[in-house]
Amino acid sequence: MKTLTGILFALLIATTMNAEDAKYVKAMEKNIAMMDSAKAETAGTVYQDAYNAFERIAAANPKEWLPLYYQSFCEVMIGLQQKENPKKDECLDKAEALISKADSIKPDQSEIYVMKSFVTSMKISVDPQNRGQQLGMRSSILLGKAMQLDPENPRSYFLRGQGLVYTPEQFGGGKEKAIPVLEKALEKFAKFKPSSSIMPHWGETRCKAALDECRKPE
Amino acid sequence: MKRLIFLLFISCAPFSLWAQTKITGTVTDKQGKPVPGANVFIKDTYDGASSDANGKFSFTTDEKGEKILSVTFLGFQPSDQKINLDGKEITCKATLKEAVSELKTVTISAGSFEASDERKITILRPLDIVTTAGAAGDIYGAIQTLPGTGVVGEKEGLYVRGGDASETKTFIDGLLVDNPYFSSVPDVPQRGRFSPFLFKGTSFSSGGYSAQYGQAMSSALILETQDMPEQTAINAGFMSVGGSIGKTNRWKNTSFGVYAGYINLTPYYAIFKQQRDWSRAPQSGNGSLTFRHKTSQTGILKAFVNYAYSDLALAFPDTTDPSLQRKRNFSLGNNNVFTNATYKEIIGRKWTLFTAASFSYNKDKISIDTNKILSTNHLFQSRIMLSRPFGELSTIRFGWEFQKPVSATSYNQYSTPFDETYHAGYAEADFYVTEKLVTRFGGRFENSAALNKNNIAPRASLAYKTGEFSQVSFAYGDFFQAPDKSYLTTYPSSGFAFEKATHYILNFQHVDEKQTFRIEGYYKKYSDLFKLNTIFFANGEAVIPGNSGNGYAKGFELFWRDKKTLKYGDYWISYSFLDTKRNYHNYPVEATPTFAAKHTASVVWKYFLPKWNTFAGFTYVYATGRPYFNPNNPVFLGDRTPDYHNLSLNFNYLTSIKKNFTVLVFSIGNVLGIDQVFTYRYSHDGSRREAIGPAATRTFFAAIFINIGSQKDDSDKYN
C-alpha cells in the first residue's frame, strides 16, 4: 500500500508539473504568435499587450529566461514608437535591465547576447553623434560573443548586416559591405531550426527587407 | 485508497469546479488621466489584461479566494491591492503614482555646470571639450567658454567671478590636484596637465558648491576619471608638435593602461614666427599608468600614476632697464608626479563607502640670469566618505579629509621650508521635500596647523522645479582658504587667519534635451584677505602683513545652448557681467583687479557636415579691457587695455584607417590676426612700456588620432 501511495503521489506531482509546463508553453506560444502578428498600424498596442502578458508569465515563472527575453524585445519595439528621446531611453533602459536579468538566469546564451546588442544599437540610434563610438564598440563586442556561442544563429548576422547599413562608409560600413553579411544571414535563417516552439525565431522577414533595401539602386 | 482517487480527481479538475470571476475597472494617474497599456493582473498567475486607450480593463480568472491585484506600467510605481475572488464581478480603480525619475526630479543647479557621459541631460559632454574651437583639446580652454570665467591671456588658470586663479581648485576623483597646469612661464599661459579623455565627467562650479570641497574661495573644477574601458585598444596620436601612444588591456574584471607622450615645439617655432624670444623651445614628455579592478559586482578600485617632465628657456624684458631692451634669461625644468587610488563599494544594503589617497610631487628648477630658484612640493592626502540614501530620493553623506603638504623653496643659498597639516570634516544632506523641492544643508569644519586656526563653513542650497524643464535654485555658503604659502613663508609667525568668501547665488534654468537657457545672478563678499599694510612713521615706513583685505564681486550671467534650430548644428552663447573691487595683497586702495573684465561674451558654434564626415566649428570670444598698472597714473589700476577679440576655427574629420577609428584635427587660433593686448609692462621708472600679447599672432595645430581596437570584430572569423 505504501509503495502504491508513493507511486501515485509521484505520478500526481509529475502530472501537475507537466500541466504547469504545458500551461507555460501554451501561454508562451500564444503570446509569441501575437507578437509575430504585429503590423505597423497595430504595433503600439500589440507589443504592449504582448509585453504585459510576458511580464505576467515571467513573474509566475521566475526561473525562466525566455519570458524576460521576449519582454525585452517588446520593450525595444515599444521604445521605437516613442517620439521623445528621453521616453525612448526609458524604454531601452528597461529592455536592457530585462535582458540582463535573463542573462543572470541563464548565462552564455547566444540569443541573449543578440538581444543585448540589439538594445545597444537602438540606444545608439537615439543619439548617434554622442553614443556612436563607444556604444558601437560595445554592440559589436556583444555580437561577436553571440557568434562565438552559436555560429549558426542567423540573428547575429542579421544585426551585424543591419549595423553595417547604418555605419558610414568611412568607418568600414555602407550598403555594399552589408549585402554579403545579410545574404549570409538569410542562408543561416533558411537552415535555422529553433530547438523548441518557444525559442526565438524572429528576424527573417526583416532581414529580407533590409537586403532588398540595400540592393535598391540609389 | 478512495481518498487517493479523490485526491487525483481534484488535482486534475480544479478549474472546471469553480466559477470564474470577472474583474473590470480603470487605471488612472494621480491627476485622474487614464493610463493606457498598463498591465493589470493577479499576482503569480497568468490572468490579466492591458488597460485600453481609456484606461479601462476587463478580464476573467479561475483563481479563488483572497488574491493580490497588481498594476504595473513603465514610468509608474507598481500598485498592489487585495481582492476577494468569489465568483461575483469585481470593479476596481487603480491610481498609479509616477515613478521617481531623474528627468522629473529637481537638482541643485545654482553655480554648477556639468559635463557627463551619462544619460542625464547635461550642458556639456566630454566630446564637446575636444571639439570646441580655441580650446585646443584643453579642459580649461573649454571651461573658459562658459559664463563666469574671465579671459586672462598672459597667465594660466581659471579666473572665476572676480576671483584670482588661486581661488579655483581642481579635484580628480575628490582629490586635490596641487599643480593642475604645466609650470608657469612669464607671459606664456600654460595648458592643463591632464587629457580630457581621462575623464568621464566634468563638473565646473562657479560658486556655492558642496561641503565636500574646501580651500577654494571661488570655484571648484571636479573631474571624475573613466571607469573600465570597453575593450583592449591602442590609441596613437601624431601632432604637428609631437606624438603619443597608449594601450589599454581589458580583462573580465580588470583593466590596465599605459600611455606615453612627447611634445617638442622646436620645429613649429622654426616655421611660425613667435613674439617670445625662445632660446630653448618647450619640450615635454609624460607617461601614465591606469589600473581598474572590479572587486565585486558593486566595488571598483581605481589607480592612476602620471609622471611628466618639461624643459624650456626664453628671454624676457628686464623692467629695471628704462629702455626695456635688456633681456633676462629664464629657464625652467619641471618634474611632476601625480598618483591617486580610490576605492568605492556598497556596504550592507544602504551605505556607500568611498576612500581615496593621493601622493603628488612637483619640482621646478628655475634660473633667471644667474639666480637659481628650486622649489619642491610634496602633497600627501586622503579622504573617506560614507553616504546613504534615505526616503525615496534623499541622501546623507559625511566624510573626512586630510592633507599634508610639505614644500621647500630655495633662492640661491636661501631656503624656506613650509609644512602644513590640514584636516577637514563635513556632513551634508540632500533632502527632498517633494520631487519638486530639494534642500541641501551641510557644513564643513577645517583645521590648519600652519595657521593654527579652525573654521566652520556652513553651506545651504535650495532648488524648486517650476515646470517640466525649468527650475529656480538658490545657494549660499562660506568658503575659506589659507593665504598663499609664499606669504606664510615670507612673513613667518605673523599669525594669519583663513581668507573668506561668502556666496549668494540665484539661478533660473530651462534645460530640455535640445536647448538650454540659464540665467544666474550672484553676490560674493570677500573678507579677511591677505593684505600688506604700509604704515608711515616720521622717519620711515613699515609693512605689516595681516588679514585686513576685503572686496566684493557681483554680476549676472547668461547662457544659451541650442542643438535644435540647425540640423547637425549646435551653438552656445555665454555672457558675463562682472562688477568687482578688492583691496588685498599690495593694493594701496580698493580697485578692480587686473584679471577682471566688465563684460565677457563668447559664441561657440559647431556644425557637422555629414557628407564630409567633418565637424567644423568656430569660437568667438569678446571681452572688454582689463585694468593694468601704470606707474604714471595717480589712480591705482585706473587704465584699461583695449578690448579683446579672438576668433578660432577648427575642423575635425572623422574617418577610418584599416577599420580603425581615426580623427584628423586642424585648428587655427586668432584667424583674423587681431592685435591682442593682455596687459602692459612698464619699466621701473615708468618711462617706457611694452604690450604683452599672445606668444604668436595666430596659432596652428594639426593632429591625427587613431584608435586601434586590437580585439577586432569577432564576426570576421565567422563570415
Short mmCIF file of C-alpha atoms in Angstrom, two decimals, chain A residues 1 4-5 8 12 16 23-24 27 48-49 52 55-57 59-61 75 85-87 89-91 93-94 123 127 129-131 133-134 137-138 140-141 144 147-148 151 157 160 168 170-172 181 184, chain B residues 1 4 7-8 11 37-41 44-50 72-75 103 117 119 125 127 230-231 513 563 568 608 611-613 615 653-656 659 661-662 707 711 713-715 718-719:
data_model
loop_
_atom_site.label_atom_id
_atom_site.label_comp_id
_atom_site.label_asym_id
_atom_site.label_seq_id
_atom_site.Cartn_x
_atom_site.Cartn_y
_atom_site.Cartn_z
CA MET A 1 0.00 0.00 0.00
CA LEU A 4 1.37 2.30 -4.22
CA THR A 5 0.71 5.57 -2.41
CA LEU A 8 0.60 7.54 -7.16
CA LEU A 12 0.47 13.16 -9.21
CA THR A 16 0.73 18.53 -12.24
CA LYS A 23 0.40 25.76 -19.48
CA TYR A 24 3.65 27.77 -19.64
CA ALA A 27 0.87 30.73 -22.91
CA GLN A 48 2.30 46.46 -25.16
CA ASP A 49 -0.22 43.62 -24.77
CA ASN A 52 2.26 42.68 -20.36
CA GLU A 55 5.57 40.11 -17.73
CA ARG A 56 2.83 38.03 -16.08
CA ILE A 57 4.44 34.80 -17.26
CA ALA A 59 6.51 36.88 -12.65
CA ALA A 60 4.92 33.45 -12.25
CA ASN A 61 8.00 31.62 -13.59
CA GLU A 75 10.07 46.90 -24.83
CA ASN A 85 14.15 60.69 -26.89
CA PRO A 86 14.00 60.58 -23.08
CA LYS A 87 10.97 58.29 -23.36
CA ASP A 89 15.74 55.89 -23.46
CA GLU A 90 13.44 54.98 -20.59
CA CYS A 91 12.13 52.01 -22.61
CA ASP A 93 16.93 51.11 -20.23
CA LYS A 94 14.10 48.86 -19.13
CA LYS A 123 20.41 53.22 -27.94
CA ASP A 127 21.81 59.94 -30.25
CA GLN A 129 26.68 61.60 -32.53
CA ASN A 130 27.36 61.21 -28.85
CA ARG A 131 26.90 57.48 -28.42
CA GLN A 133 31.72 55.47 -30.96
CA GLN A 134 31.51 53.96 -27.51
CA MET A 137 32.09 49.14 -29.99
CA ARG A 138 30.07 47.54 -27.20
CA SER A 140 29.96 44.86 -31.84
CA ILE A 141 31.65 43.01 -28.97
CA GLY A 144 30.99 38.76 -31.54
CA MET A 147 28.50 34.39 -32.81
CA GLN A 148 31.10 32.65 -30.73
CA PRO A 151 27.92 30.39 -35.06
CA TYR A 157 24.50 38.02 -38.74
CA ARG A 160 25.72 42.73 -37.98
CA PRO A 168 29.20 55.38 -42.62
CA GLN A 170 34.41 55.89 -43.92
CA PHE A 171 34.23 53.56 -40.93
CA GLY A 172 34.04 50.38 -42.97
CA VAL A 181 26.56 39.70 -44.45
CA LYS A 184 24.86 35.04 -45.16
CA MET B 1 -7.49 4.19 -1.50
CA LEU B 4 -6.27 8.83 -3.08
CA LEU B 7 -7.14 13.48 -4.45
CA LEU B 8 -6.20 12.63 -8.02
CA SER B 11 -5.89 17.76 -8.84
CA GLY B 37 -1.28 49.97 -21.77
CA ALA B 38 -0.92 49.24 -18.06
CA ASN B 39 -0.58 45.62 -17.03
CA VAL B 40 -3.38 44.57 -14.65
CA PHE B 41 -3.06 41.04 -13.30
CA ASP B 44 1.73 34.98 -9.62
CA THR B 45 -0.81 33.93 -12.24
CA TYR B 46 -1.10 34.43 -15.98
CA ASP B 47 -4.51 36.01 -15.57
CA GLY B 48 -4.64 39.65 -16.51
CA ALA B 49 -5.11 42.25 -19.21
CA SER B 50 -3.85 45.55 -20.52
CA THR B 72 2.36 47.92 -13.44
CA PHE B 73 3.42 50.33 -16.13
CA LEU B 74 6.76 51.77 -17.16
CA GLY B 75 7.31 55.16 -15.58
CA LEU B 103 14.18 63.74 -15.60
CA ASP B 117 28.72 60.80 -20.26
CA ARG B 119 22.16 59.80 -19.68
CA ARG B 125 29.66 66.44 -22.82
CA LEU B 127 33.26 65.28 -26.60
CA GLU B 230 35.16 48.87 -23.10
CA GLN B 231 37.87 46.68 -24.57
CA GLU B 513 17.09 67.79 -24.50
CA LYS B 563 21.03 71.97 -30.71
CA TYR B 568 23.57 68.90 -37.47
CA PHE B 608 28.52 68.54 -38.59
CA LYS B 611 28.69 64.36 -46.43
CA TRP B 612 32.25 65.16 -45.45
CA ASN B 613 32.11 63.48 -42.04
CA PHE B 615 32.85 68.74 -37.60
CA TYR B 653 37.48 64.98 -39.89
CA LEU B 654 36.30 61.53 -38.82
CA THR B 655 37.44 58.59 -40.84
CA SER B 656 38.92 55.16 -40.51
CA LYS B 659 38.77 49.94 -39.95
CA PHE B 661 38.56 54.93 -35.94
CA THR B 662 40.62 57.98 -36.86
CA ASN B 707 42.02 54.26 -32.11
CA GLN B 711 40.25 42.88 -30.22
CA ASP B 713 35.46 42.36 -34.84
CA ASP B 714 34.97 38.70 -33.98
CA SER B 715 32.42 38.34 -36.75
CA TYR B 718 32.75 33.57 -38.85
CA ASN B 719 31.83 35.43 -42.01
#
